[in-house]
Coordinates of C-alpha atoms and ligand atoms in Angstrom, one line a residue:
M4 CA 69.4 132.2 175.0
K5 CA 71.8 130.0 173.1
P6 CA 74.7 131.6 171.2
M7 CA 75.2 131.7 167.5
G8 CA 78.1 131.6 165.4
P9 CA 80.3 134.6 164.6
I10 CA 79.2 136.8 161.4
P11 CA 81.9 136.8 159.1
D12 CA 83.9 139.6 158.8
G13 CA 83.2 142.3 155.7
F14 CA 79.6 142.4 155.8
A15 CA 78.5 146.3 156.5
A16 CA 75.1 147.9 156.6
I17 CA 73.7 150.4 154.3
D18 CA 70.8 152.6 155.5
G19 CA 70.4 150.3 158.5
E20 CA 70.2 147.1 156.3
L21 CA 72.6 144.5 155.9
A22 CA 74.6 144.8 152.4
I23 CA 76.0 142.1 150.3
G24 CA 77.9 142.7 147.2
G25 CA 77.3 146.6 147.6
R26 CA 73.2 146.1 147.8
K27 CA 71.0 146.1 150.3
A28 CA 69.1 143.1 151.5
S29 CA 65.7 144.4 150.4
D30 CA 66.9 145.1 147.1
L31 CA 68.0 141.5 146.7
A32 CA 65.0 140.1 148.2
A33 CA 62.7 142.2 146.1
Q34 CA 62.6 139.7 143.3
G35 CA 61.5 137.0 145.9
T36 CA 62.6 134.9 148.7
P37 CA 64.4 132.6 149.8
V38 CA 67.6 133.7 147.8
F39 CA 71.1 132.9 148.3
V40 CA 73.4 136.1 147.6
Y41 CA 76.9 135.4 147.0
D42 CA 79.4 138.4 147.3
R43 CA 81.7 138.7 144.4
A44 CA 84.0 141.1 146.2
M45 CA 84.3 138.8 149.1
L46 CA 85.3 135.9 146.9
D47 CA 88.2 138.1 145.3
A48 CA 89.3 139.1 148.9
R49 CA 89.5 135.5 150.2
V50 CA 91.5 134.2 147.3
A51 CA 93.9 137.1 147.5
D52 CA 94.1 136.8 151.1
L53 CA 95.2 132.9 150.7
R54 CA 97.6 133.6 148.0
A55 CA 99.6 136.2 150.0
A56 CA 99.7 133.7 152.7
M57 CA 100.8 130.6 150.7
P58 CA 103.9 129.8 148.8
P59 CA 103.6 131.5 145.3
W60 CA 104.4 128.2 143.8
L61 CA 101.3 126.4 145.4
A62 CA 98.2 126.1 142.7
I63 CA 94.9 127.0 144.4
H64 CA 92.1 124.7 143.3
Y65 CA 88.3 125.1 143.8
A66 CA 86.6 121.8 144.9
M67 CA 83.1 122.7 143.0
K68 CA 81.0 120.7 144.9
A69 CA 80.9 123.2 147.5
N70 CA 78.9 125.5 145.1
P71 CA 78.3 124.6 141.6
F72 CA 76.3 127.9 140.7
A73 CA 77.3 128.8 137.1
P74 CA 78.1 132.4 137.5
L75 CA 80.1 131.8 140.7
L76 CA 82.0 129.2 138.7
A77 CA 82.9 131.5 136.0
H78 CA 83.9 134.0 138.4
M79 CA 86.1 131.4 140.4
A80 CA 87.8 130.1 137.1
G81 CA 89.1 133.7 136.9
L82 CA 90.5 133.3 140.3
V83 CA 92.0 130.0 141.0
D84 CA 94.2 127.8 139.1
G85 CA 92.1 124.7 138.6
F86 CA 88.8 123.1 139.5
D87 CA 88.3 119.7 141.3
V88 CA 85.1 118.0 140.3
A89 CA 83.3 114.8 141.4
S90 CA 81.0 113.7 138.4
A91 CA 80.6 114.2 134.6
G92 CA 78.0 117.0 135.4
E93 CA 80.4 118.9 137.5
M94 CA 82.9 118.4 134.8
Q95 CA 80.6 119.8 132.2
L96 CA 80.0 122.9 134.4
A97 CA 83.8 123.5 134.9
L98 CA 84.5 123.5 131.3
E99 CA 81.4 125.6 130.4
A100 CA 82.8 128.0 133.3
G101 CA 86.0 128.5 131.1
M102 CA 88.4 126.3 133.1
T103 CA 90.9 124.5 131.0
A104 CA 90.7 120.7 130.9
D105 CA 94.3 120.3 132.0
A106 CA 93.4 122.3 135.1
I107 CA 90.4 120.0 136.1
S108 CA 90.8 116.8 137.9
F109 CA 88.0 114.5 138.6
A110 CA 87.8 112.5 141.9
G111 CA 85.2 110.5 143.4
P112 CA 84.6 106.6 143.8
G113 CA 81.9 104.9 141.3
K114 CA 82.9 106.9 138.2
S115 CA 80.6 105.2 135.6
E116 CA 81.9 103.9 132.1
G117 CA 80.3 106.9 130.3
E118 CA 81.7 109.5 133.0
L119 CA 85.3 107.9 132.6
E120 CA 84.9 108.0 128.7
A121 CA 83.8 111.8 128.9
A122 CA 86.9 112.5 131.0
V123 CA 89.2 110.9 128.8
R124 CA 87.8 112.7 125.7
A125 CA 87.8 116.0 127.5
R126 CA 91.6 115.6 128.6
V127 CA 90.7 116.0 132.1
T128 CA 92.7 114.2 134.7
L129 CA 91.1 111.5 136.4
N130 CA 92.0 110.9 140.0
T131 CA 91.6 107.2 140.1
E132 CA 90.0 105.3 143.2
S133 CA 90.8 101.6 142.5
A134 CA 92.7 99.2 140.6
G135 CA 89.7 98.5 138.4
E136 CA 89.1 102.0 137.8
I137 CA 92.6 102.4 136.4
R138 CA 92.3 99.3 134.3
R139 CA 88.8 100.7 133.0
A140 CA 90.3 104.2 132.1
L141 CA 93.2 102.5 130.2
A142 CA 91.0 100.3 128.4
I143 CA 88.8 103.4 127.3
G144 CA 92.0 105.1 126.3
D145 CA 93.1 102.5 124.1
R146 CA 89.8 102.2 122.5
L147 CA 89.6 105.8 121.6
G148 CA 93.3 106.3 121.0
I149 CA 93.7 108.8 123.4
A150 CA 96.2 108.8 126.3
P151 CA 94.1 109.2 129.5
R152 CA 95.5 111.6 132.2
L153 CA 95.7 109.5 135.3
A154 CA 96.7 110.2 138.9
I155 CA 96.1 108.0 141.9
R156 CA 93.9 109.0 144.8
V157 CA 95.8 107.8 147.8
N158 CA 93.8 106.7 150.9
P159 CA 96.3 107.9 153.4
S160 CA 96.6 106.0 156.8
F161 CA 95.9 109.4 158.6
D162 CA 93.3 112.1 159.0
I163 CA 93.2 115.7 159.8
K164 CA 93.1 115.8 163.8
G165 CA 90.0 117.4 164.8
S166 CA 88.4 117.9 161.4
G167 CA 84.7 117.9 160.6
M168 CA 84.6 115.0 158.5
K169 CA 87.0 112.3 158.0
M170 CA 87.9 111.3 154.6
G171 CA 91.2 109.6 155.2
G172 CA 92.6 107.1 157.6
G173 CA 91.5 103.2 158.0
A174 CA 89.1 101.4 155.9
K175 CA 87.4 103.9 153.2
P176 CA 85.5 103.9 149.8
F177 CA 87.7 106.7 148.6
G178 CA 91.2 106.2 147.0
I179 CA 93.7 103.2 147.1
D180 CA 95.3 102.3 150.2
A181 CA 98.9 103.7 150.4
E182 CA 100.5 100.2 150.7
L183 CA 99.1 99.0 147.1
V184 CA 99.8 102.3 145.3
P185 CA 103.5 101.8 144.1
P186 CA 103.0 99.0 141.6
L187 CA 99.9 100.8 140.3
A188 CA 101.7 104.0 139.7
R189 CA 104.4 102.1 138.0
E190 CA 101.6 100.6 135.8
I191 CA 100.2 103.9 134.7
A192 CA 103.7 105.2 134.2
A193 CA 104.6 102.3 131.8
S194 CA 101.3 102.2 130.1
G195 CA 101.7 105.0 127.8
A196 CA 98.9 106.9 129.6
E197 CA 99.8 110.5 131.0
W198 CA 101.1 109.9 134.6
R199 CA 99.9 112.9 136.7
G200 CA 100.7 111.8 140.1
F201 CA 99.0 111.9 143.6
H202 CA 95.8 113.1 145.0
I203 CA 95.8 112.9 148.7
Y204 CA 92.9 114.2 150.7
A205 CA 92.7 113.5 154.6
G206 CA 89.7 115.4 155.9
S207 CA 87.5 118.6 155.9
Q208 CA 86.5 121.6 158.2
A209 CA 89.8 121.9 160.1
L210 CA 90.3 125.2 162.1
D211 CA 93.4 124.2 163.7
A212 CA 96.5 125.3 162.1
Q213 CA 98.7 123.0 164.0
A214 CA 96.7 119.9 162.7
V215 CA 96.5 121.3 159.3
I216 CA 100.3 121.5 159.1
A217 CA 100.6 118.3 160.6
T218 CA 98.7 116.7 157.9
L219 CA 100.4 118.8 155.3
A220 CA 103.8 117.3 156.3
A221 CA 102.6 113.8 156.5
T222 CA 101.0 114.4 153.1
L223 CA 104.7 115.6 151.5
A224 CA 106.2 112.6 153.3
L225 CA 103.9 110.2 152.0
T226 CA 104.3 111.7 148.5
G227 CA 107.9 111.2 148.6
E228 CA 107.8 107.7 150.0
L229 CA 105.1 106.5 147.3
A230 CA 107.2 108.0 144.5
D231 CA 110.6 106.1 145.6
Q232 CA 108.9 103.1 146.5
A233 CA 107.4 103.2 142.8
G234 CA 110.5 104.6 141.3
V235 CA 108.3 107.5 139.5
N236 CA 108.4 110.8 139.2
V237 CA 105.5 112.8 140.7
P238 CA 104.3 115.4 137.9
H239 CA 101.4 117.0 140.3
C240 CA 100.5 116.3 143.8
N241 CA 97.0 117.6 145.2
L242 CA 97.6 117.8 148.9
G243 CA 93.8 118.1 149.8
G244 CA 93.2 120.7 152.2
G245 CA 90.5 120.8 154.5
F246 CA 90.6 124.4 155.5
G247 CA 87.7 125.1 157.4
I248 CA 85.6 128.0 158.8
P249 CA 83.8 129.5 161.8
Y250 CA 80.1 128.3 161.8
F251 CA 79.4 128.0 165.5
P252 CA 80.0 129.7 168.9
G253 CA 83.7 129.6 170.0
D254 CA 85.2 128.8 166.5
T255 CA 87.9 131.0 165.5
P256 CA 89.2 131.4 162.0
L257 CA 92.2 129.1 160.6
D258 CA 95.4 130.9 160.8
I259 CA 96.5 130.6 157.2
A260 CA 99.8 132.7 157.7
R261 CA 100.7 130.0 160.0
V262 CA 99.7 127.1 157.8
G263 CA 101.6 128.9 154.5
E264 CA 105.0 129.8 156.4
A265 CA 105.0 125.9 157.3
L266 CA 104.4 124.7 153.9
D267 CA 107.0 127.1 152.6
A268 CA 109.5 125.8 155.1
A269 CA 108.6 122.2 154.1
F270 CA 108.7 122.8 150.4
R271 CA 112.5 124.4 150.8
V272 CA 113.7 120.9 152.0
L273 CA 111.9 118.5 149.7
P274 CA 113.4 115.4 148.5
D275 CA 115.2 115.5 145.0
R276 CA 112.3 113.2 143.6
L277 CA 109.6 115.8 144.3
A278 CA 111.9 119.0 143.0
E279 CA 109.9 119.2 139.8
T280 CA 106.6 118.6 141.2
H281 CA 103.6 120.8 140.9
F282 CA 101.8 121.3 144.3
A283 CA 98.1 122.1 144.7
I284 CA 95.4 122.3 147.5
E285 CA 92.0 121.8 146.8
L286 CA 89.5 124.1 148.8
G287 CA 85.9 124.2 148.7
R288 CA 84.0 125.9 151.6
F289 CA 87.1 127.9 152.6
L290 CA 86.9 129.7 149.5
V291 CA 83.4 130.3 149.0
G292 CA 81.4 129.7 152.2
E293 CA 81.7 133.0 154.1
A294 CA 80.8 134.9 150.7
G295 CA 77.3 133.5 151.0
V296 CA 74.1 134.5 152.7
Y297 CA 70.8 133.2 152.6
L298 CA 68.0 135.5 153.0
T299 CA 64.5 134.3 153.8
R300 CA 61.2 136.4 154.8
V301 CA 59.2 136.1 158.0
I302 CA 55.6 135.1 157.0
D303 CA 54.2 134.6 160.7
V304 CA 55.4 135.2 164.2
K305 CA 53.5 133.0 166.9
E306 CA 53.8 132.0 170.5
S307 CA 53.6 128.4 171.9
H308 CA 53.9 127.6 175.4
G309 CA 56.1 130.7 176.0
E310 CA 58.3 130.3 173.1
I311 CA 58.5 133.0 170.2
F312 CA 58.5 131.2 166.9
A313 CA 59.1 133.4 163.5
V314 CA 58.3 131.1 160.9
T315 CA 60.1 132.1 157.4
D316 CA 59.4 131.2 153.7
G317 CA 62.8 129.2 153.8
G318 CA 64.0 126.2 155.4
L319 CA 66.2 123.0 155.4
H320 CA 65.2 122.1 151.6
H321 CA 67.8 125.2 151.1
Q322 CA 69.9 125.4 154.0
L323 CA 70.0 121.9 155.2
A324 CA 73.4 122.3 157.1
A325 CA 72.0 125.5 159.1
S326 CA 69.1 123.1 160.6
G327 CA 72.0 120.8 161.9
N328 CA 71.3 118.0 159.5
F329 CA 74.1 117.7 157.3
G330 CA 77.1 116.0 158.9
T331 CA 76.9 117.4 162.4
V332 CA 76.2 115.4 165.6
V333 CA 75.1 118.1 168.1
R334 CA 73.0 121.0 166.6
R335 CA 74.3 124.5 167.2
N336 CA 73.4 127.7 165.7
Y337 CA 74.7 129.5 162.5
P338 CA 75.1 132.8 162.7
V339 CA 72.0 134.7 161.9
A340 CA 70.9 138.4 161.6
V341 CA 67.6 140.5 160.9
A342 CA 68.9 141.7 157.7
N343 CA 66.3 144.7 157.2
R344 CA 67.5 145.8 160.9
F345 CA 71.1 144.8 160.7
G346 CA 72.8 146.3 163.9
E347 CA 69.8 146.9 165.8
A348 CA 69.9 145.8 169.6
A349 CA 68.5 142.6 170.6
A350 CA 65.1 142.2 172.3
Q351 CA 64.7 141.0 176.0
R352 CA 63.1 137.6 174.8
E353 CA 64.8 134.9 172.9
Q354 CA 63.1 133.8 169.6
T355 CA 63.4 130.9 167.5
I356 CA 63.6 130.9 163.7
V357 CA 62.2 128.2 161.7
G358 CA 61.2 127.2 158.1
R359 CA 58.4 126.5 156.6
L360 CA 58.4 122.5 156.4
C361 CA 56.2 120.4 158.2
T362 CA 59.0 118.8 160.3
P363 CA 60.5 119.6 163.6
L364 CA 64.1 119.3 161.9
D365 CA 63.6 122.5 160.2
L366 CA 64.9 125.0 162.6
L367 CA 67.1 127.6 161.4
A368 CA 68.2 129.2 164.7
N369 CA 67.2 128.0 168.2
K370 CA 66.4 130.5 171.0
V371 CA 68.7 133.1 169.8
A372 CA 69.1 137.1 170.6
L373 CA 67.8 139.1 167.9
P374 CA 65.9 142.3 167.3
Q375 CA 62.3 141.6 167.7
V376 CA 61.1 139.6 164.7
R377 CA 58.0 140.8 162.6
P378 CA 56.2 139.4 159.6
G379 CA 58.1 141.0 156.5
D380 CA 61.4 141.2 158.0
L381 CA 64.3 139.5 156.2
V382 CA 66.3 136.9 158.0
A383 CA 69.9 136.3 157.0
I384 CA 71.7 133.1 157.7
F385 CA 75.6 133.3 157.0
C386 CA 77.9 131.1 156.1
A387 CA 75.6 129.9 153.3
G388 CA 78.1 129.9 150.4
A389 CA 79.1 126.3 150.7
Y390 CA 77.0 123.2 150.9
G391 CA 73.7 125.2 150.6
A392 CA 71.5 125.2 147.5
S393 CA 73.3 122.1 146.0
A394 CA 73.5 120.2 149.0
S395 CA 69.9 120.5 150.5
P396 CA 66.8 118.4 149.7
A397 CA 65.2 121.3 147.2
A398 CA 62.4 118.6 146.4
F399 CA 61.1 117.9 149.9
L400 CA 57.9 119.3 150.7
G401 CA 57.4 120.7 147.0
H402 CA 58.2 124.6 147.9
G403 CA 60.8 124.5 144.9
P404 CA 64.5 125.6 145.0
A405 CA 65.7 129.1 146.1
R406 CA 66.8 131.9 143.8
E407 CA 70.7 132.5 143.6
I408 CA 72.3 135.8 142.7
L409 CA 76.3 136.6 142.5
A410 CA 76.2 140.2 143.7
Ligands
LIG29 C1 84.7 117.7 149.3 C2 85.9 117.5 149.0 C3 86.5 118.6 149.1 C4 86.3 120.1 149.5 O1 86.1 120.1 151.0 P1 86.0 121.5 151.7 O2 85.7 121.0 153.1 O3 84.5 122.1 151.2 O4 87.1 122.5 151.5 C5 88.0 118.6 148.8 N1 88.3 117.4 148.1 C6 87.7 116.5 148.3 C7 88.5 115.1 147.6 C8 86.4 116.3 148.7 O5 86.0 115.2 148.5

């Protein structure tokens, strides 16, 4: 047997079935599988818990690349203070979801001329990622007669210790190296553009509160130094985030109460230059990851060389991350359950759950302890609310995309 990750708190059973958003798995699957189901009440609870833990003057932004499903975005627009987008397509979805332009910021290397123009016209903040991009945005603003809203994404010299994906520290395609930032900040502030401040993102999927606290402290210190060196005020500062969720055996939740206390203490001793700064954090998976479940139906159960394989109608074309092929080095099992017999005792023999793609990569749960799986059963893969449907190769092998439901 191989262990699996912890099933997130908050999932109950109704009539012996996993319930998501108060509805039984079999009802949610009745219109067809595979289906991603996102639990609205769990999204509400997550944002409420986070707000309770964080200082009240900290804005909470949703990094929508984690899950851009339109009904979920519309729901999140009513819960958080801003959206962070990384393409003109995402920007359009953010505006359609009802988020106001001045609460949207647009990061990402390689913004095209068309994307820069769309953002300037929409009055969305551009988190600029190079000197060239700053000059292109300023030129577009001149041409259109609109003062562009410009912030600088800083490539810090540090990253979050032990984080899942490094996005800062050393040579990176993201942001502008910290030492090059002060003259560029002065240039924007003097240009007639609307100077918005800094965006500093140092990593992702961190579960260690101490590491997150150290990174936030370093980020605040860097913000103060850059402001001093540039001689500019900082109207807004996006501190990044990188708050992780437990996916794998042994993972424990991030202690957000500790992070919030440390941030509160840091905010009380800010240098004068940052006294008026509006601070935000931008979170993706932490807000939506645990609220999503991927439901897939078992088509076939077979044995090969003494191992039991349950073949489902889903796979890595929808849930690449659970197969272990999205940014992980060693494959480990996500939390998984038999949704129509939720809570039933595990069978004696271990079982392997695979997808229907003709590749050995399409492994959803390897040698796990589950109730004995039969054709027609529904398998639930948890932690499917972030980097699922939109981060998987849905066209691979031609089975088509999964349905999505906000329940
Ligand atoms: C991807 C990304 C995020 C969200 O990361 P999570 O791990 O989902 O919280 C936030 N900010 C930036 C700049 C990103 O690229």
